[in-house]
mmCIF file of C-alpha atoms in Angstrom:
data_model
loop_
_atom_site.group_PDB
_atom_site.id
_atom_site.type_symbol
_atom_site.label_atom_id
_atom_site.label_comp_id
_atom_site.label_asym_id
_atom_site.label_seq_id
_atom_site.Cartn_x
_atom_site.Cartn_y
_atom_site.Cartn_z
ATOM 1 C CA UNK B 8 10.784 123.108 47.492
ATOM 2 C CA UNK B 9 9.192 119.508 48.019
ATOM 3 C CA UNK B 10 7.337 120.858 51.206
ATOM 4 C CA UNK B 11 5.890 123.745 48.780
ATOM 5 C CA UNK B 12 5.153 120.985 46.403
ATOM 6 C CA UNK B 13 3.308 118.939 48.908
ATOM 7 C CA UNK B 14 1.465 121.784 50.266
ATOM 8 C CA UNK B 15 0.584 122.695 46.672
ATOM 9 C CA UNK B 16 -1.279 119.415 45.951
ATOM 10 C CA UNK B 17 -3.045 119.242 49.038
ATOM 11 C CA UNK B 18 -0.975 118.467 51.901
ATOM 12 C CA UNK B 19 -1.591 120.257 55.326
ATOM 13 C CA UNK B 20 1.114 119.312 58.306
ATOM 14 C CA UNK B 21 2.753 122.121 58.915
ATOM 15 C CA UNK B 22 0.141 124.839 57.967
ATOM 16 C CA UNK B 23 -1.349 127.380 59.944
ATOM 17 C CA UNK B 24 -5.102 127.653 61.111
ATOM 18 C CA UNK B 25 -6.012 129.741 58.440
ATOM 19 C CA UNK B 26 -4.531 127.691 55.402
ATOM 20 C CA UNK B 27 -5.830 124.916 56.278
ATOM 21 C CA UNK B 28 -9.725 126.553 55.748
ATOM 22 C CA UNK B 29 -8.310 128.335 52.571
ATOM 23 C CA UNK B 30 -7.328 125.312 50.841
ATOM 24 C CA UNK B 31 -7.267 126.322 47.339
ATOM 25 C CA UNK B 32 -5.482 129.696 47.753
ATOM 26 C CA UNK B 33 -2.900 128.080 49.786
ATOM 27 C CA UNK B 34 -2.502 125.910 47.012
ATOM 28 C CA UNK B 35 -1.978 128.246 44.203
ATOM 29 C CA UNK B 36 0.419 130.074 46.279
ATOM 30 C CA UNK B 37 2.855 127.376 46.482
ATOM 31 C CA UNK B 38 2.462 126.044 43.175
ATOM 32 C CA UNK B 39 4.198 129.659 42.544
ATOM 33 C CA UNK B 40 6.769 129.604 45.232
ATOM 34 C CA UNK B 41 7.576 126.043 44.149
ATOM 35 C CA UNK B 42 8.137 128.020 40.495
ATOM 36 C CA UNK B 43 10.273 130.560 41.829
ATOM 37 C CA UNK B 44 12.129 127.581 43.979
ATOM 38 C CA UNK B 45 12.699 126.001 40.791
ATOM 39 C CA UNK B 46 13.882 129.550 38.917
ATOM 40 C CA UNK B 47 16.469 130.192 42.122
ATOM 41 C CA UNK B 48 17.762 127.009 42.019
ATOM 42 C CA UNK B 49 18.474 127.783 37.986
ATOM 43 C CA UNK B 50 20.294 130.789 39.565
ATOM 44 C CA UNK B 51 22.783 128.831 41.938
ATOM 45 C CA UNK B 52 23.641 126.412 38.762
ATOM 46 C CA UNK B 53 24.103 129.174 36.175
ATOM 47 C CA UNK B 54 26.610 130.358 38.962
ATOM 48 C CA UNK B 55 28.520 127.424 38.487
ATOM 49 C CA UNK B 56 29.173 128.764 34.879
ATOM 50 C CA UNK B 57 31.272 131.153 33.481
ATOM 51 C CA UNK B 58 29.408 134.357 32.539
ATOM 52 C CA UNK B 59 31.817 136.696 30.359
ATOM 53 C CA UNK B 60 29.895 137.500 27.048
ATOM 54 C CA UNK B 61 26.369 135.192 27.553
ATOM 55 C CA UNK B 62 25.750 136.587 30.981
ATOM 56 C CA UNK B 63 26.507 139.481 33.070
ATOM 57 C CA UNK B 64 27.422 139.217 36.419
ATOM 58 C CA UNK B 65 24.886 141.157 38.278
ATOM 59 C CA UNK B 66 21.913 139.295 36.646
ATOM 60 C CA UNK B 67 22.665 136.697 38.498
ATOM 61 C CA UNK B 68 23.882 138.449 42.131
ATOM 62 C CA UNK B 69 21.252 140.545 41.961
ATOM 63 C CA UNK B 70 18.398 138.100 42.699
ATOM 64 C CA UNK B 71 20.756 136.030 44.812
ATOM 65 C CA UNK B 72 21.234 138.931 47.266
ATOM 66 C CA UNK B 73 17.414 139.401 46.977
ATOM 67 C CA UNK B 74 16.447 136.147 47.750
ATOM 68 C CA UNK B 75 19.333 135.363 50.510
ATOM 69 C CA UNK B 76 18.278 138.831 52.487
ATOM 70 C CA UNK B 77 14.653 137.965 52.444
ATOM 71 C CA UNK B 78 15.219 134.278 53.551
ATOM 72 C CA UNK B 79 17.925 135.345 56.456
ATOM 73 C CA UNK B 80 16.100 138.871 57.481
ATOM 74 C CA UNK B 81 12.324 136.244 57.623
ATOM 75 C CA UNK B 82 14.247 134.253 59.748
ATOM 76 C CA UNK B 83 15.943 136.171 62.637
ATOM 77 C CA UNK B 84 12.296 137.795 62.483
ATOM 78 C CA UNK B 85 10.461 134.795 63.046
ATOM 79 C CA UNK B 86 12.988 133.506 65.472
ATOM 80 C CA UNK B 87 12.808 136.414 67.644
ATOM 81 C CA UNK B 88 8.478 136.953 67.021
ATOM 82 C CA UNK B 89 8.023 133.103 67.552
ATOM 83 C CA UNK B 90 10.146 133.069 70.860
ATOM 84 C CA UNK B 91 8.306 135.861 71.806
ATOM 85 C CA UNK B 92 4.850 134.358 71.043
ATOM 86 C CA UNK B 93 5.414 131.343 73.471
ATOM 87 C CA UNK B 94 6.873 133.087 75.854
ATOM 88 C CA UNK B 95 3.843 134.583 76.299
ATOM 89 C CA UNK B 96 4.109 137.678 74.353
ATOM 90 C CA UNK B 97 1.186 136.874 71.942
ATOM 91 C CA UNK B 98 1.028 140.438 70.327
ATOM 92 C CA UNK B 99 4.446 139.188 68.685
ATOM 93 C CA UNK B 100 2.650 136.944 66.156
ATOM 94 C CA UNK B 101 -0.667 138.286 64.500
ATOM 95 C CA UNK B 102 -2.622 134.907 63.873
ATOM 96 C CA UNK B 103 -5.754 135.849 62.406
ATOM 97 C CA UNK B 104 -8.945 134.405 63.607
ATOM 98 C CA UNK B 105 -10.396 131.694 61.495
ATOM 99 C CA UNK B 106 -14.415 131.199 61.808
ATOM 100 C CA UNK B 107 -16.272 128.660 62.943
ATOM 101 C CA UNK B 108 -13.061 128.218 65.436
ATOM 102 C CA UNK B 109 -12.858 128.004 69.160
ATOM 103 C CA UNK B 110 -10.449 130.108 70.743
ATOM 104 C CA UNK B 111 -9.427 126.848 72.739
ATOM 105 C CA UNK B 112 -8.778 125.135 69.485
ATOM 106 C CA UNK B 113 -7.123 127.802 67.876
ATOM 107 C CA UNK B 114 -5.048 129.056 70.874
ATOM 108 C CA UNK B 115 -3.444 125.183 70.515
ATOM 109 C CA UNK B 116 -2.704 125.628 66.829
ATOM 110 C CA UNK B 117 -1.219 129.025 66.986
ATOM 111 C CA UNK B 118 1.309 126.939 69.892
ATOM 112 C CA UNK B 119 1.998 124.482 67.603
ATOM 113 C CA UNK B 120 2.489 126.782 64.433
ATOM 114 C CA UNK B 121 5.030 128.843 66.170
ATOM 115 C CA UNK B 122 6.956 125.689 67.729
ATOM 116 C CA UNK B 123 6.980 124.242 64.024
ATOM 117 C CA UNK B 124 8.014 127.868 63.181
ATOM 118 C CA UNK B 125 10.886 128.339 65.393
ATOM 119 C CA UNK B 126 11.883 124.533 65.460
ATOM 120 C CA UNK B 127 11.343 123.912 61.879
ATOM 121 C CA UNK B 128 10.723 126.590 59.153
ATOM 122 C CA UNK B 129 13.002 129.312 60.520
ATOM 123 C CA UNK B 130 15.910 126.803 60.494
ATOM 124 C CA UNK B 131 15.373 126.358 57.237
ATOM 125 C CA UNK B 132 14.797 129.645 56.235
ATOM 126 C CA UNK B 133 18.408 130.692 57.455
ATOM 127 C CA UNK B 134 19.933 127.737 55.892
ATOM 128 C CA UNK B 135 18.488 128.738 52.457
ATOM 129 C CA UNK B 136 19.562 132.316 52.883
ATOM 130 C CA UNK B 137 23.044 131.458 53.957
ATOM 131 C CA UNK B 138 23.723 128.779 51.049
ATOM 132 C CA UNK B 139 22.486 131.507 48.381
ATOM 133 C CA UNK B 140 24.592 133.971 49.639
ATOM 134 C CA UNK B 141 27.700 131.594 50.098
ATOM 135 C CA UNK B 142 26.681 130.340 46.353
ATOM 136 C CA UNK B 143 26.586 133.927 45.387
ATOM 137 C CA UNK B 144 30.047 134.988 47.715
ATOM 138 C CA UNK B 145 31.982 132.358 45.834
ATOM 139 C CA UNK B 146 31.408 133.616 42.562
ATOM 140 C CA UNK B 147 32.557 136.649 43.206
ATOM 141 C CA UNK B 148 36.595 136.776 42.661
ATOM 142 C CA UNK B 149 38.009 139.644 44.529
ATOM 143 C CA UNK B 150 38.425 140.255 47.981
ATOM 144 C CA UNK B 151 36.848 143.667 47.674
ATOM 145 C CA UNK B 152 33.870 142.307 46.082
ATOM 146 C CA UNK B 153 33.540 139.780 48.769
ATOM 147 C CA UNK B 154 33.576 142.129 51.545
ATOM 148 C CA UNK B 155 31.322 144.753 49.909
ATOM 149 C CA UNK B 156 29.020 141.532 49.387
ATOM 150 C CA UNK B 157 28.685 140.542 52.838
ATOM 151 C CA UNK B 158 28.457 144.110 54.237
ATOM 152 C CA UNK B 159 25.345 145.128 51.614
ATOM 153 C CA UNK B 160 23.521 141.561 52.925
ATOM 154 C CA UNK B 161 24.166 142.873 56.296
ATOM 155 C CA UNK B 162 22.709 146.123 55.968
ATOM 156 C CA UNK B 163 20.159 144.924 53.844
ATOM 157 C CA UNK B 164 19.283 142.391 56.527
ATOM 158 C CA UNK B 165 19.029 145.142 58.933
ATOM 159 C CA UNK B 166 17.096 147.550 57.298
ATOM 160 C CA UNK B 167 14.126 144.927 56.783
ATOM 161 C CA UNK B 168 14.289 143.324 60.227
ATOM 162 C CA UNK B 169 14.410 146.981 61.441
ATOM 163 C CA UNK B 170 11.905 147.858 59.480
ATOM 164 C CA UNK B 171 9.939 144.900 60.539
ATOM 165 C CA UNK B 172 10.046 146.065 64.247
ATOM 166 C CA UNK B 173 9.282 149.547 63.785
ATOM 167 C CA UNK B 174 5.554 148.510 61.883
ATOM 168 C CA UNK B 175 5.840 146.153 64.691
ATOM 169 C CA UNK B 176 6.170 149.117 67.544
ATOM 170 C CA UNK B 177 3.354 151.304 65.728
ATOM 171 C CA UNK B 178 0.934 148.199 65.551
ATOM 172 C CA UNK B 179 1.049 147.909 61.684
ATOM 173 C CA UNK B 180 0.631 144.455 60.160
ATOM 174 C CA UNK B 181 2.036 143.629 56.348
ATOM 175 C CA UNK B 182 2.398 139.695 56.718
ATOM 176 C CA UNK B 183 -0.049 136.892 58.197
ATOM 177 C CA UNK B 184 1.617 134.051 60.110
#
């Protein structure tokens, strides 16, 4: 969350090409992810707690599973698009072209967003996704529960990075890098 935060009032390391000459949108955007940071963090405490009457259970697991699938399927997607990328592959990654920029200068910065990418912010991605969904996993008392937990983040994971590669295959585009 502090790197949203930074970015939020006006820090840039670690941005792509295109944030960087969309300051203000860039900024509003993770003024709100920092919020929803700040809401899934709630989520891991309140799992701390017992639930019986105040709370039930799939309140909470529900956006847990959410969040951990997103964070784990964006990762093993950006790990394998990234690698891709500088491996020469540059259809992998969809960096849009900024104006006014050279395609020197912005062949340089698309390098060094997908090293910081692959090196940095996918890490971290699959970190995040695999602490909510231990957070989430430990909560849950039964050995049945446990197992059907980690088999619906699998599929889930699946179906989105599979889903992912198919737009992908077909030349569709639904996120900017």
């Amino acid at each position: 969350m502090l790197l949203h935060v930074y970015w939020a009032v006006g820090g840039t390391w670690g941005l792509p090409l295109l944030a960087r000459h969309d300051k203000s949108a860039v900024q509003a955007v993770n003024w709100v992810v920092s919020a929803i940071m700040l809401v899934g963090a709630l989520f891991v405490l309140a799992l701390n707690r017992r639930t019986q009457s105040r709370v039930r259970a799939w309140v909470l697991l529900v956006p847990m599973w959410i969040a951990a699938v997103v964070c784990v399927s964006h990762a093993l997607y950006g790990f394998v698009t990234k690698a891709l990328y500088l491996s020469g592959h540059h259809g992998a990654v969809d960096f849009p072209v900024v104006p006014g920029v050279g395609a020197a200068e912005a062949a340089e910065a698309n390098h060094l967003s997908a090293v910081q990418d692959l090196l940095v912010f996918e890490p971290c991605f699959l970190v995040q996704g695999l602490v909510l969904a231990l957070a989430a996993w430990q909560f849950l008392r039964t050995r049945g529960a446990r197992r059907r937990w980690w088999t619906s983040l699998v599929v889930g994971i699946l179906v989105i990075d599979v889903f992912g590669a198919l737009l992908s295959l077909v030349g569709a585009r639904f996120a900017v890098s």
